[in-house]
Amino acid sequence: MAEATQESSRKVADQGRHQTGGTGRPEQAVGTHRSEWARKPSGPESAEESTPRRVRRIPGARPALGAVVPLILLLAWWLVTDVFGLFSSVQLPAPQDVVAAGVELHERGELGQHIAISVQRVLLGFGIGAVLGLAIGSLLGLSRIADTLLQPTIGAFRAVPSLAWVPLLILWMGIYEDSKVTLIAIGAFFPVFTAVYSALRHVDPHLVEAGRAFGLHGVRLLTTVQLPAVVPSVFSGLRLALAQAWLFLVAAELIASSMGLGFVLTDSQNTGRTDRLLLAIILLAVIGKITDALLGLVERRALTSWA
Amino acid sequence: MTTSASALATPRAERASDAESPAARPAATTGSARRSLPVDLRAVGRRFGERTVLRDVDVALRPGEVVAVLGASGCGKSTLLRAVGGLDAGHDGRVLIDGDPVRPFDERTAVGFQEPRLLPWRSIRRNVALGLPRGVSRAEGRDRVDELLRLVGLAEHAELRPREISGGMAQRASLARALARRPGVLLLDEPFGALDALTRLKMQDLLLDVHAQTCTTVLLVTHDVDEALQLADRILLLGADPHEEPEPAREGATVSRLLDVPGERPRDRASAELATLRGELLAGLGVDAHEH
């Protein structure tokens, strides 16, 4: 039985290695960059300019290079644990043990649930926080009156370390989904709000004046000049907010939860399952990177048409 | 194209007359509504807090003429131009365009700024289209933009973004955008100031071509005496009041001199007559002309 499990776990370990190292985060990230490069010189006239670059680039070279460091780390991890046995399995379990832990959780039908509930919380919280951040950031960025009226209040709320809300949120909303999603929304709100607000404040006044001089005002000025000008800042705010959302997810789940990746972390700590602990960390890295890369794809499309 | 051809064929006087009031609105039809409007400045001044920058500017621009505003740095040249374009509501006195007071961001005027101020996320074509007045049909707008891109020599580069073209090309795009409004008064605020010397000369020739085709009234702010001599019918020198010589009694620049520039354009850049005038203007600007 034990032998059989080890045998199968080794196989899975190979697959897992391939997945996490090869196709997981590096390709997502590198893929984004590569296409960004290829697209940068837009318009037909610049085609000749970009041709030499295209010739120089070996297809797939960038994803392959991006995978080098993760593979080396994986190899080193495997060497110090499985091959040389420098650490006990409680200190640092071997990679295949971590994969085995994942398979075990999956077979019990829990892994998918943990991932799904965490992703759901992040997406909901991020969505709510980002929409509110965009709306309130635009309002304060464009209206002097709203700015004078609300900026001190929002500034004070921002000064509160967001985790300080946790006890209050639990008191008000209980330990269920609402309090977690709210906390994540708070975490996602401020980066978006700050980015939109300050970007709108700093839209080149020359461009705005030129827009006005050519007869634009009100909504048309907003959609023609001001909003396109802040698109790059808005996206950097959104990406920051997404990272914050994951941060606050773990915080919320560490404090009180019975499901989710943060729960796997605390639960494994309490039961001494370092393999599961590492599994949760790796899953957070991979899923976090995937969501960021997806947002990066949207960003790239937005930037090619607006920046 | 028929519109530009007929515009070219129309004598200046006729064009001035079809610019009479209601017709002076941006024409929504494809008519050859090349417009040139008179501008009347009456006791125009501007104070910023306690400081008076400009005062008592009285000058009348005739329809279709090119007037260059010369003056030392910071003497209120741009301030004067902004008052005429309705970009600055804080001025004193009255600015009348075609007899009516100037409105905020007046649609009868168009401004070419010192910086091109193109929207970086739009192609050159769409930046030029930004200048089209409202109410122009899609097809007509496209035709007009195409025509203007050809006029300023950017037809080949219409799909590029502003960051992909040179400073001179960006300034030409900015000029095309201003012309897309068919302005009765074209206001240019040191439009070639940031360009290299050679590009600047080419741009001056381009502006003369454009003026020959559109015949719009041009108010050109510049610090370049040669540019003013090359382009203008008249030169307005801003500075101390000549009636208060030798000591200016009050703060703020006003009309120091208003000179006619002799000769038909394009003028010989090396002519002796212009050299004399250049010496006078430089002296008026407080620069020693180093004459031998």
Coordinates of N, CA and C in Angstrom, one line a residue, chain A residues 40-42 45-46 206-207 209-210 212-216 220 224-225 228-229 304-307, chain B residues 82 87 105 111 113 115 117-122 130-131 134 156 160-161 163-164 177-178 181:
Chain A
K40 N 3.8 46.6 -29.6 CA 4.2 48.0 -29.3 C 4.2 48.9 -30.5
P41 N 5.0 48.6 -31.5 CA 5.0 49.5 -32.6 C 3.8 49.3 -33.5
S42 N 2.7 50.1 -33.3 CA 1.5 49.8 -34.0 C 1.5 50.5 -35.3
E45 N 3.1 51.3 -40.9 CA 4.4 51.9 -41.2 C 5.6 51.3 -40.4
S46 N 5.2 50.9 -39.2 CA 6.3 50.4 -38.3 C 6.6 49.0 -38.5
H206 N -2.8 70.7 -20.1 CA -2.6 71.1 -21.5 C -3.6 70.4 -22.4
L207 N -3.7 69.0 -22.1 CA -4.5 68.2 -23.0 C -6.0 68.6 -22.7
E209 N -7.1 71.4 -21.7 CA -7.4 72.7 -22.2 C -7.6 72.6 -23.8
A210 N -6.7 71.8 -24.4 CA -6.8 71.6 -25.8 C -8.2 71.0 -26.1
R212 N -11.0 71.3 -24.4 CA -12.0 72.4 -24.3 C -11.9 73.3 -25.4
A213 N -10.7 73.7 -25.9 CA -10.5 74.6 -27.0 C -11.2 74.1 -28.2
F214 N -11.3 72.8 -28.4 CA -11.9 72.2 -29.5 C -13.3 71.8 -29.2
G215 N -13.9 72.5 -28.3 CA -15.4 72.4 -28.1 C -15.8 71.2 -27.3
L216 N -14.9 70.5 -26.6 CA -15.4 69.4 -25.7 C -15.7 69.9 -24.3
R220 N -18.4 64.5 -22.8 CA -17.5 64.3 -23.9 C -16.1 64.5 -23.6
T224 N -13.4 61.6 -23.8 CA -12.4 61.8 -24.9 C -11.0 62.0 -24.4
V225 N -10.9 62.8 -23.3 CA -9.6 63.2 -22.8 C -9.3 62.5 -21.4
P228 N -9.5 58.3 -21.0 CA -8.4 57.6 -21.7 C -7.0 57.9 -21.1
A229 N -6.8 59.1 -20.6 CA -5.5 59.5 -20.0 C -5.2 58.7 -18.8
T304 N -3.5 49.0 -25.7 CA -3.2 49.2 -27.2 C -4.3 50.1 -27.8
S305 N -5.4 50.2 -27.1 CA -6.4 51.1 -27.7 C -6.4 52.5 -27.1
W306 N -5.9 52.6 -25.8 CA -6.0 53.9 -25.1 C -4.6 54.5 -24.9
A307 N -3.5 53.8 -24.9 CA -2.3 54.5 -24.5 C -1.2 54.5 -25.6
Chain B
R82 N -4.8 84.2 -25.7 CA -5.8 83.4 -24.9 C -7.1 84.2 -24.8
L87 N -10.1 81.5 -24.2 CA -9.5 80.5 -23.2 C -9.3 81.1 -21.8
F105 N -14.1 79.6 -25.1 CA -13.6 78.6 -26.1 C -14.4 78.8 -27.4
V111 N -7.1 77.2 -32.0 CA -5.8 77.5 -31.4 C -4.8 76.4 -31.8
F113 N -1.3 75.4 -30.3 CA -0.5 75.7 -29.1 C 1.0 75.5 -29.4
E115 N 3.0 73.6 -27.7 CA 3.2 72.2 -27.8 C 2.1 71.6 -28.7
R117 N 0.1 69.1 -28.3 CA -1.0 68.7 -27.4 C -1.9 67.8 -28.2
L118 N -1.3 66.8 -28.8 CA -2.1 65.7 -29.4 C -2.5 64.7 -28.3
L119 N -3.6 64.0 -28.5 CA -4.0 62.9 -27.6 C -3.1 61.7 -27.9
P120 N -2.3 61.3 -27.0 CA -1.3 60.2 -27.3 C -1.9 58.9 -27.7
W121 N -3.2 58.7 -27.3 CA -3.8 57.3 -27.6 C -4.6 57.4 -28.9
R122 N -4.6 58.5 -29.6 CA -5.3 58.5 -30.8 C -4.4 58.6 -32.0
L130 N -10.5 65.5 -34.2 CA -11.0 66.1 -32.9 C -11.3 67.6 -33.2
G131 N -10.7 68.2 -34.2 CA -10.9 69.6 -34.4 C -12.2 69.9 -35.2
R134 N -18.9 70.4 -34.3 CA -20.0 69.4 -34.1 C -21.0 69.7 -35.2
E156 N 0.5 60.2 -45.4 CA 1.1 58.9 -45.3 C 1.2 58.4 -43.9
L160 N -0.5 56.7 -37.7 CA 0.5 56.6 -36.6 C 0.0 57.3 -35.4
R161 N 0.6 56.9 -34.2 CA 0.3 57.6 -33.0 C 1.3 58.8 -32.8
R163 N 3.4 59.6 -30.6 CA 4.8 59.3 -30.2 C 5.6 58.7 -31.3
E164 N 5.0 58.3 -32.4 CA 5.7 57.7 -33.4 C 6.2 58.7 -34.5
R177 N -5.4 70.0 -37.1 CA -6.5 69.9 -36.2 C -7.2 71.3 -36.0
A178 N -6.4 72.3 -35.9 CA -6.9 73.7 -35.8 C -7.7 74.1 -37.0
R181 N -11.5 73.0 -37.9 CA -12.7 73.8 -37.5 C -13.2 74.8 -38.5

